[in-house]
Amino acid sequence: FPDFFNLTQPAAKQWLMKSLIDNDERYVKAFKLFLDRSTQHQSMTNFIHGTVSDILESLGDGKDKLNVIGVGSAGGEIDLEMFSQLRQKHPSITVDNQVIEPSVLVSKTADLDYIKFTWNHMTDLEFKQRVKEEKTIKKADFIHILQVLYYVKDPDATISFFQSLLSQTGKLLITLVSGKTGREILWRKYKRQLATYPGQYISMDDIKGMLDSKGISYRSYQMPSYLDISECFVEGNETAPVEMKEGVLEMLRHPDCSAETDGKIIFNNSIEALVLDPLP
C-alpha cells in the first residue's frame, strides 16, 4: 500500500522502480506515510465492529470455546480488534488460536488469558503440509485471511484448503483490495514498471472469479477506503524517470482513480471482504 509514495525513490534501469521490500528503512517510512494519510485502518475497524462482530456473536452461541486460525496476522492490530469484539459478545468463552505468521503485538498484549496461542513460524504451504502429515488440527470455527493473498503462490488452492478446515458452522473471512478501485486501474497498467510486489498483484475480482468458476457461494462487503496522495504531486523531489512519472501521475489524478476535494487529491483504495461457509 505505501507504493504510491515510492514515486520519489530513484529509479532502476528500464523504468523499473526498486522494490520497497529491498529497503527496510524506506519501506517503514513509506508505510507510515500511508497510515497517516489513509482511512483504511478506520474502515477495517468499523467493519470489524459491525459485520465481523455479528459473525463472531453467532459463532459463539452455545459454545464455551472457539477454534480460530489467523493467516498472515502481521502486526496483530486487527486480531486484537476481533478478539475485543468476541470478548464483548461472549465474556466467558475461551479461544484456541492458531497463528500463521506470528504477531508481535498480540503476543505482547496483556489481558488475553482467555486465548491459547499456537505460533506457526511457517508459510501457508508449510502449514498445509504439516496438517496433511499430522492430521491433528481441529476444525476451525473462524478463519481470517486478511490482506495476504498477494503473497501466496496459489490463492485458489489456499482458499480451498482453509475452507476445508472449517467446522460445520464455521466462517472464512477474506479481505483484499477491491477490483473497483483506482489502485486496480493503476496496477493493471504499470505493474511491470513499478515492480514493488514480492508476490503477485491480485484484487478481489480475481478471487471472486475463481470462486464463481467453481460454483462456490460467498457474501461480499465493501469497505470504502481513501488515501490522500497529494504529496505525490509535490515538485522538487528526486523522482522516477520523467516519462514514467508523468504517466503514473496522470492516471492517479484521473477521475476513475481519484477525486479532488478541498485542494487535496484523494485516491480510491477501497477494500472488499468475502465471507465463505464450509465446503459442502
mmCIF file of N, CA, C and O in Angstrom, residues 138-190:
data_model
loop_
_atom_site.group_PDB
_atom_site.id
_atom_site.type_symbol
_atom_site.label_atom_id
_atom_site.label_comp_id
_atom_site.label_asym_id
_atom_site.label_seq_id
_atom_site.Cartn_x
_atom_site.Cartn_y
_atom_site.Cartn_z
ATOM 1 N N LYS A 138 -7.626 -29.266 14.695
ATOM 2 C CA LYS A 138 -9.063 -29.236 14.951
ATOM 3 C C LYS A 138 -9.757 -28.406 13.887
ATOM 4 O O LYS A 138 -9.187 -27.474 13.319
ATOM 5 N N LYS A 139 -11.002 -28.718 13.620
ATOM 6 C CA LYS A 139 -11.795 -27.902 12.709
ATOM 7 C C LYS A 139 -11.969 -26.510 13.311
ATOM 8 O O LYS A 139 -12.133 -26.365 14.529
ATOM 9 N N ALA A 140 -11.924 -25.515 12.466
ATOM 10 C CA ALA A 140 -11.941 -24.131 12.945
ATOM 11 C C ALA A 140 -13.338 -23.528 12.849
ATOM 12 O O ALA A 140 -14.064 -23.744 11.873
ATOM 13 N N ASP A 141 -13.684 -22.741 13.864
ATOM 14 C CA ASP A 141 -14.953 -22.017 13.854
ATOM 15 C C ASP A 141 -14.831 -20.712 13.057
ATOM 16 O O ASP A 141 -15.818 -20.232 12.495
ATOM 17 N N PHE A 142 -13.629 -20.168 13.032
ATOM 18 C CA PHE A 142 -13.422 -18.888 12.350
ATOM 19 C C PHE A 142 -11.992 -18.829 11.822
ATOM 20 O O PHE A 142 -11.036 -19.084 12.558
ATOM 21 N N ILE A 143 -11.858 -18.526 10.529
ATOM 22 C CA ILE A 143 -10.544 -18.374 9.891
ATOM 23 C C ILE A 143 -10.526 -17.033 9.184
ATOM 24 O O ILE A 143 -11.475 -16.690 8.469
ATOM 25 N N HIS A 144 -9.464 -16.264 9.386
ATOM 26 C CA HIS A 144 -9.369 -14.994 8.667
ATOM 27 C C HIS A 144 -8.063 -14.919 7.874
ATOM 28 O O HIS A 144 -6.990 -15.268 8.376
ATOM 29 N N ILE A 145 -8.188 -14.488 6.634
ATOM 30 C CA ILE A 145 -7.053 -14.304 5.716
ATOM 31 C C ILE A 145 -7.128 -12.853 5.258
ATOM 32 O O ILE A 145 -7.830 -12.515 4.294
ATOM 33 N N LEU A 146 -6.423 -11.982 5.936
ATOM 34 C CA LEU A 146 -6.589 -10.547 5.740
ATOM 35 C C LEU A 146 -5.401 -9.932 5.001
ATOM 36 O O LEU A 146 -4.280 -9.913 5.517
ATOM 37 N N GLN A 147 -5.644 -9.453 3.798
ATOM 38 C CA GLN A 147 -4.646 -8.713 3.023
ATOM 39 C C GLN A 147 -3.346 -9.495 2.795
ATOM 40 O O GLN A 147 -2.266 -8.893 2.761
ATOM 41 N N VAL A 148 -3.435 -10.801 2.597
ATOM 42 C CA VAL A 148 -2.201 -11.575 2.415
ATOM 43 C C VAL A 148 -2.200 -12.446 1.157
ATOM 44 O O VAL A 148 -1.169 -13.040 0.831
ATOM 45 N N LEU A 149 -3.293 -12.520 0.443
ATOM 46 C CA LEU A 149 -3.330 -13.397 -0.728
ATOM 47 C C LEU A 149 -2.409 -12.922 -1.851
ATOM 48 O O LEU A 149 -2.131 -13.664 -2.786
ATOM 49 N N TYR A 150 -1.909 -11.681 -1.744
ATOM 50 C CA TYR A 150 -0.916 -11.212 -2.711
ATOM 51 C C TYR A 150 0.358 -12.049 -2.632
ATOM 52 O O TYR A 150 1.114 -12.153 -3.590
ATOM 53 N N TYR A 151 0.626 -12.619 -1.468
ATOM 54 C CA TYR A 151 1.921 -13.222 -1.194
ATOM 55 C C TYR A 151 1.921 -14.750 -1.263
ATOM 56 O O TYR A 151 2.953 -15.369 -1.038
ATOM 57 N N VAL A 152 0.785 -15.372 -1.528
ATOM 58 C CA VAL A 152 0.750 -16.833 -1.626
ATOM 59 C C VAL A 152 0.910 -17.244 -3.084
ATOM 60 O O VAL A 152 0.545 -16.502 -4.007
ATOM 61 N N LYS A 153 1.466 -18.426 -3.288
ATOM 62 C CA LYS A 153 1.750 -18.872 -4.653
ATOM 63 C C LYS A 153 0.488 -19.237 -5.416
ATOM 64 O O LYS A 153 0.402 -19.041 -6.628
ATOM 65 N N ASP A 154 -0.491 -19.802 -4.710
ATOM 66 C CA ASP A 154 -1.717 -20.268 -5.370
ATOM 67 C C ASP A 154 -2.915 -19.862 -4.511
ATOM 68 O O ASP A 154 -3.360 -20.629 -3.649
ATOM 69 N N PRO A 155 -3.470 -18.648 -4.730
ATOM 70 C CA PRO A 155 -4.600 -18.188 -3.911
ATOM 71 C C PRO A 155 -5.794 -19.126 -3.940
ATOM 72 O O PRO A 155 -6.451 -19.341 -2.919
ATOM 73 N N ASP A 156 -6.081 -19.700 -5.105
ATOM 74 C CA ASP A 156 -7.222 -20.598 -5.246
ATOM 75 C C ASP A 156 -7.071 -21.811 -4.329
ATOM 76 O O ASP A 156 -7.975 -22.165 -3.572
ATOM 77 N N ALA A 157 -5.888 -22.431 -4.379
ATOM 78 C CA ALA A 157 -5.639 -23.608 -3.541
ATOM 79 C C ALA A 157 -5.614 -23.244 -2.063
ATOM 80 O O ALA A 157 -6.080 -24.021 -1.216
ATOM 81 N N THR A 158 -5.082 -22.069 -1.756
ATOM 82 C CA THR A 158 -5.019 -21.624 -0.360
ATOM 83 C C THR A 158 -6.415 -21.458 0.222
ATOM 84 O O THR A 158 -6.703 -21.906 1.339
ATOM 85 N N ILE A 159 -7.301 -20.812 -0.537
ATOM 86 C CA ILE A 159 -8.676 -20.628 -0.073
ATOM 87 C C ILE A 159 -9.372 -21.974 0.109
ATOM 88 O O ILE A 159 -10.041 -22.226 1.119
ATOM 89 N N SER A 160 -9.211 -22.865 -0.865
ATOM 90 C CA SER A 160 -9.857 -24.183 -0.787
ATOM 91 C C SER A 160 -9.382 -24.951 0.437
ATOM 92 O O SER A 160 -10.184 -25.599 1.130
ATOM 93 N N PHE A 161 -8.068 -24.879 0.711
ATOM 94 C CA PHE A 161 -7.522 -25.597 1.860
ATOM 95 C C PHE A 161 -8.110 -25.086 3.163
ATOM 96 O O PHE A 161 -8.593 -25.869 3.986
ATOM 97 N N PHE A 162 -8.087 -23.786 3.366
ATOM 98 C CA PHE A 162 -8.578 -23.254 4.637
ATOM 99 C C PHE A 162 -10.093 -23.386 4.753
ATOM 100 O O PHE A 162 -10.619 -23.573 5.854
ATOM 101 N N GLN A 163 -10.790 -23.320 3.644
ATOM 102 C CA GLN A 163 -12.234 -23.551 3.694
ATOM 103 C C GLN A 163 -12.525 -24.981 4.127
ATOM 104 O O GLN A 163 -13.511 -25.243 4.826
ATOM 105 N N SER A 164 -11.655 -25.919 3.743
ATOM 106 C CA SER A 164 -11.847 -27.324 4.127
ATOM 107 C C SER A 164 -11.627 -27.549 5.621
ATOM 108 O O SER A 164 -12.028 -28.582 6.161
ATOM 109 N N LEU A 165 -10.979 -26.585 6.296
ATOM 110 C CA LEU A 165 -10.722 -26.714 7.724
ATOM 111 C C LEU A 165 -11.859 -26.173 8.586
ATOM 112 O O LEU A 165 -11.807 -26.268 9.813
ATOM 113 N N LEU A 166 -12.889 -25.596 7.962
ATOM 114 C CA LEU A 166 -13.994 -25.024 8.723
ATOM 115 C C LEU A 166 -14.875 -26.100 9.346
ATOM 116 O O LEU A 166 -15.121 -27.150 8.755
ATOM 117 N N SER A 167 -15.364 -25.793 10.539
ATOM 118 C CA SER A 167 -16.365 -26.660 11.171
ATOM 119 C C SER A 167 -17.687 -26.502 10.427
ATOM 120 O O SER A 167 -17.816 -25.664 9.527
ATOM 121 N N GLN A 168 -18.687 -27.258 10.829
ATOM 122 C CA GLN A 168 -19.974 -27.234 10.123
ATOM 123 C C GLN A 168 -20.626 -25.860 10.128
ATOM 124 O O GLN A 168 -21.346 -25.500 9.192
ATOM 125 N N THR A 169 -20.372 -25.079 11.162
ATOM 126 C CA THR A 169 -20.958 -23.735 11.251
ATOM 127 C C THR A 169 -19.887 -22.644 11.124
ATOM 128 O O THR A 169 -20.174 -21.472 11.374
ATOM 129 N N GLY A 170 -18.671 -23.031 10.743
ATOM 130 C CA GLY A 170 -17.569 -22.082 10.678
ATOM 131 C C GLY A 170 -17.670 -21.079 9.538
ATOM 132 O O GLY A 170 -18.438 -21.259 8.595
ATOM 133 N N LYS A 171 -16.873 -20.017 9.645
ATOM 134 C CA LYS A 171 -16.853 -18.972 8.623
ATOM 135 C C LYS A 171 -15.399 -18.634 8.253
ATOM 136 O O LYS A 171 -14.521 -18.605 9.116
ATOM 137 N N LEU A 172 -15.194 -18.379 6.979
ATOM 138 C CA LEU A 172 -13.896 -17.938 6.477
ATOM 139 C C LEU A 172 -14.024 -16.501 5.998
ATOM 140 O O LEU A 172 -14.869 -16.184 5.160
ATOM 141 N N LEU A 173 -13.192 -15.614 6.543
ATOM 142 C CA LEU A 173 -13.203 -14.200 6.173
ATOM 143 C C LEU A 173 -11.945 -13.882 5.377
ATOM 144 O O LEU A 173 -10.833 -14.162 5.820
ATOM 145 N N ILE A 174 -12.124 -13.279 4.207
ATOM 146 C CA ILE A 174 -11.019 -12.880 3.345
ATOM 147 C C ILE A 174 -11.159 -11.398 3.036
ATOM 148 O O ILE A 174 -12.248 -10.924 2.720
ATOM 149 N N THR A 175 -10.065 -10.644 3.140
ATOM 150 C CA THR A 175 -10.090 -9.251 2.698
ATOM 151 C C THR A 175 -8.961 -9.031 1.706
ATOM 152 O O THR A 175 -7.893 -9.646 1.791
ATOM 153 N N LEU A 176 -9.234 -8.116 0.758
ATOM 154 C CA LEU A 176 -8.282 -7.818 -0.312
ATOM 155 C C LEU A 176 -8.709 -6.502 -0.937
ATOM 156 O O LEU A 176 -9.854 -6.066 -0.775
ATOM 157 N N VAL A 177 -7.811 -5.883 -1.668
ATOM 158 C CA VAL A 177 -8.178 -4.651 -2.346
ATOM 159 C C VAL A 177 -9.318 -4.932 -3.320
ATOM 160 O O VAL A 177 -9.357 -5.967 -3.993
ATOM 161 N N SER A 178 -10.284 -4.046 -3.379
ATOM 162 C CA SER A 178 -11.427 -4.206 -4.269
ATOM 163 C C SER A 178 -10.993 -4.072 -5.724
ATOM 164 O O SER A 178 -10.032 -3.372 -6.039
ATOM 165 N N GLY A 179 -11.700 -4.757 -6.593
ATOM 166 C CA GLY A 179 -11.426 -4.637 -8.027
ATOM 167 C C GLY A 179 -12.023 -3.387 -8.629
ATOM 168 O O GLY A 179 -11.832 -3.110 -9.815
ATOM 169 N N LYS A 180 -12.722 -2.600 -7.818
ATOM 170 C CA LYS A 180 -13.374 -1.375 -8.316
ATOM 171 C C LYS A 180 -12.691 -0.152 -7.715
ATOM 172 O O LYS A 180 -13.336 0.730 -7.171
ATOM 173 N N THR A 181 -11.385 -0.107 -7.812
ATOM 174 C CA THR A 181 -10.636 0.997 -7.219
ATOM 175 C C THR A 181 -9.637 1.568 -8.211
ATOM 176 O O THR A 181 -9.304 0.950 -9.228
ATOM 177 N N GLY A 182 -9.124 2.755 -7.858
ATOM 178 C CA GLY A 182 -8.082 3.346 -8.666
ATOM 179 C C GLY A 182 -6.824 2.508 -8.644
ATOM 180 O O GLY A 182 -6.060 2.463 -9.616
ATOM 181 N N ARG A 183 -6.592 1.834 -7.537
ATOM 182 C CA ARG A 183 -5.400 1.004 -7.423
ATOM 183 C C ARG A 183 -5.399 -0.126 -8.445
ATOM 184 O O ARG A 183 -4.366 -0.478 -9.019
ATOM 185 N N GLU A 184 -6.565 -0.707 -8.661
ATOM 186 C CA GLU A 184 -6.691 -1.761 -9.666
ATOM 187 C C GLU A 184 -6.325 -1.227 -11.050
ATOM 188 O O GLU A 184 -5.574 -1.849 -11.806
ATOM 189 N N ILE A 185 -6.856 -0.049 -11.388
ATOM 190 C CA ILE A 185 -6.585 0.555 -12.694
ATOM 191 C C ILE A 185 -5.096 0.848 -12.862
ATOM 192 O O ILE A 185 -4.492 0.552 -13.897
ATOM 193 N N LEU A 186 -4.492 1.410 -11.819
ATOM 194 C CA LEU A 186 -3.075 1.770 -11.874
ATOM 195 C C LEU A 186 -2.186 0.548 -12.061
ATOM 196 O O LEU A 186 -1.312 0.527 -12.930
ATOM 197 N N TRP A 187 -2.423 -0.483 -11.254
ATOM 198 C CA TRP A 187 -1.523 -1.619 -11.287
ATOM 199 C C TRP A 187 -1.688 -2.475 -12.527
ATOM 200 O O TRP A 187 -0.743 -3.139 -12.953
ATOM 201 N N ARG A 188 -2.858 -2.511 -13.089
ATOM 202 C CA ARG A 188 -3.042 -3.284 -14.312
ATOM 203 C C ARG A 188 -2.199 -2.696 -15.451
ATOM 204 O O ARG A 188 -1.749 -3.416 -16.334
ATOM 205 N N LYS A 189 -1.952 -1.410 -15.412
ATOM 206 C CA LYS A 189 -1.179 -0.774 -16.479
ATOM 207 C C LYS A 189 0.304 -0.685 -16.156
ATOM 208 O O LYS A 189 1.147 -0.855 -17.038
ATOM 209 N N TYR A 190 0.655 -0.422 -14.890
ATOM 210 C CA TYR A 190 2.045 -0.118 -14.560
ATOM 211 C C TYR A 190 2.704 -1.145 -13.639
ATOM 212 O O TYR A 190 3.770 -0.873 -13.080
#
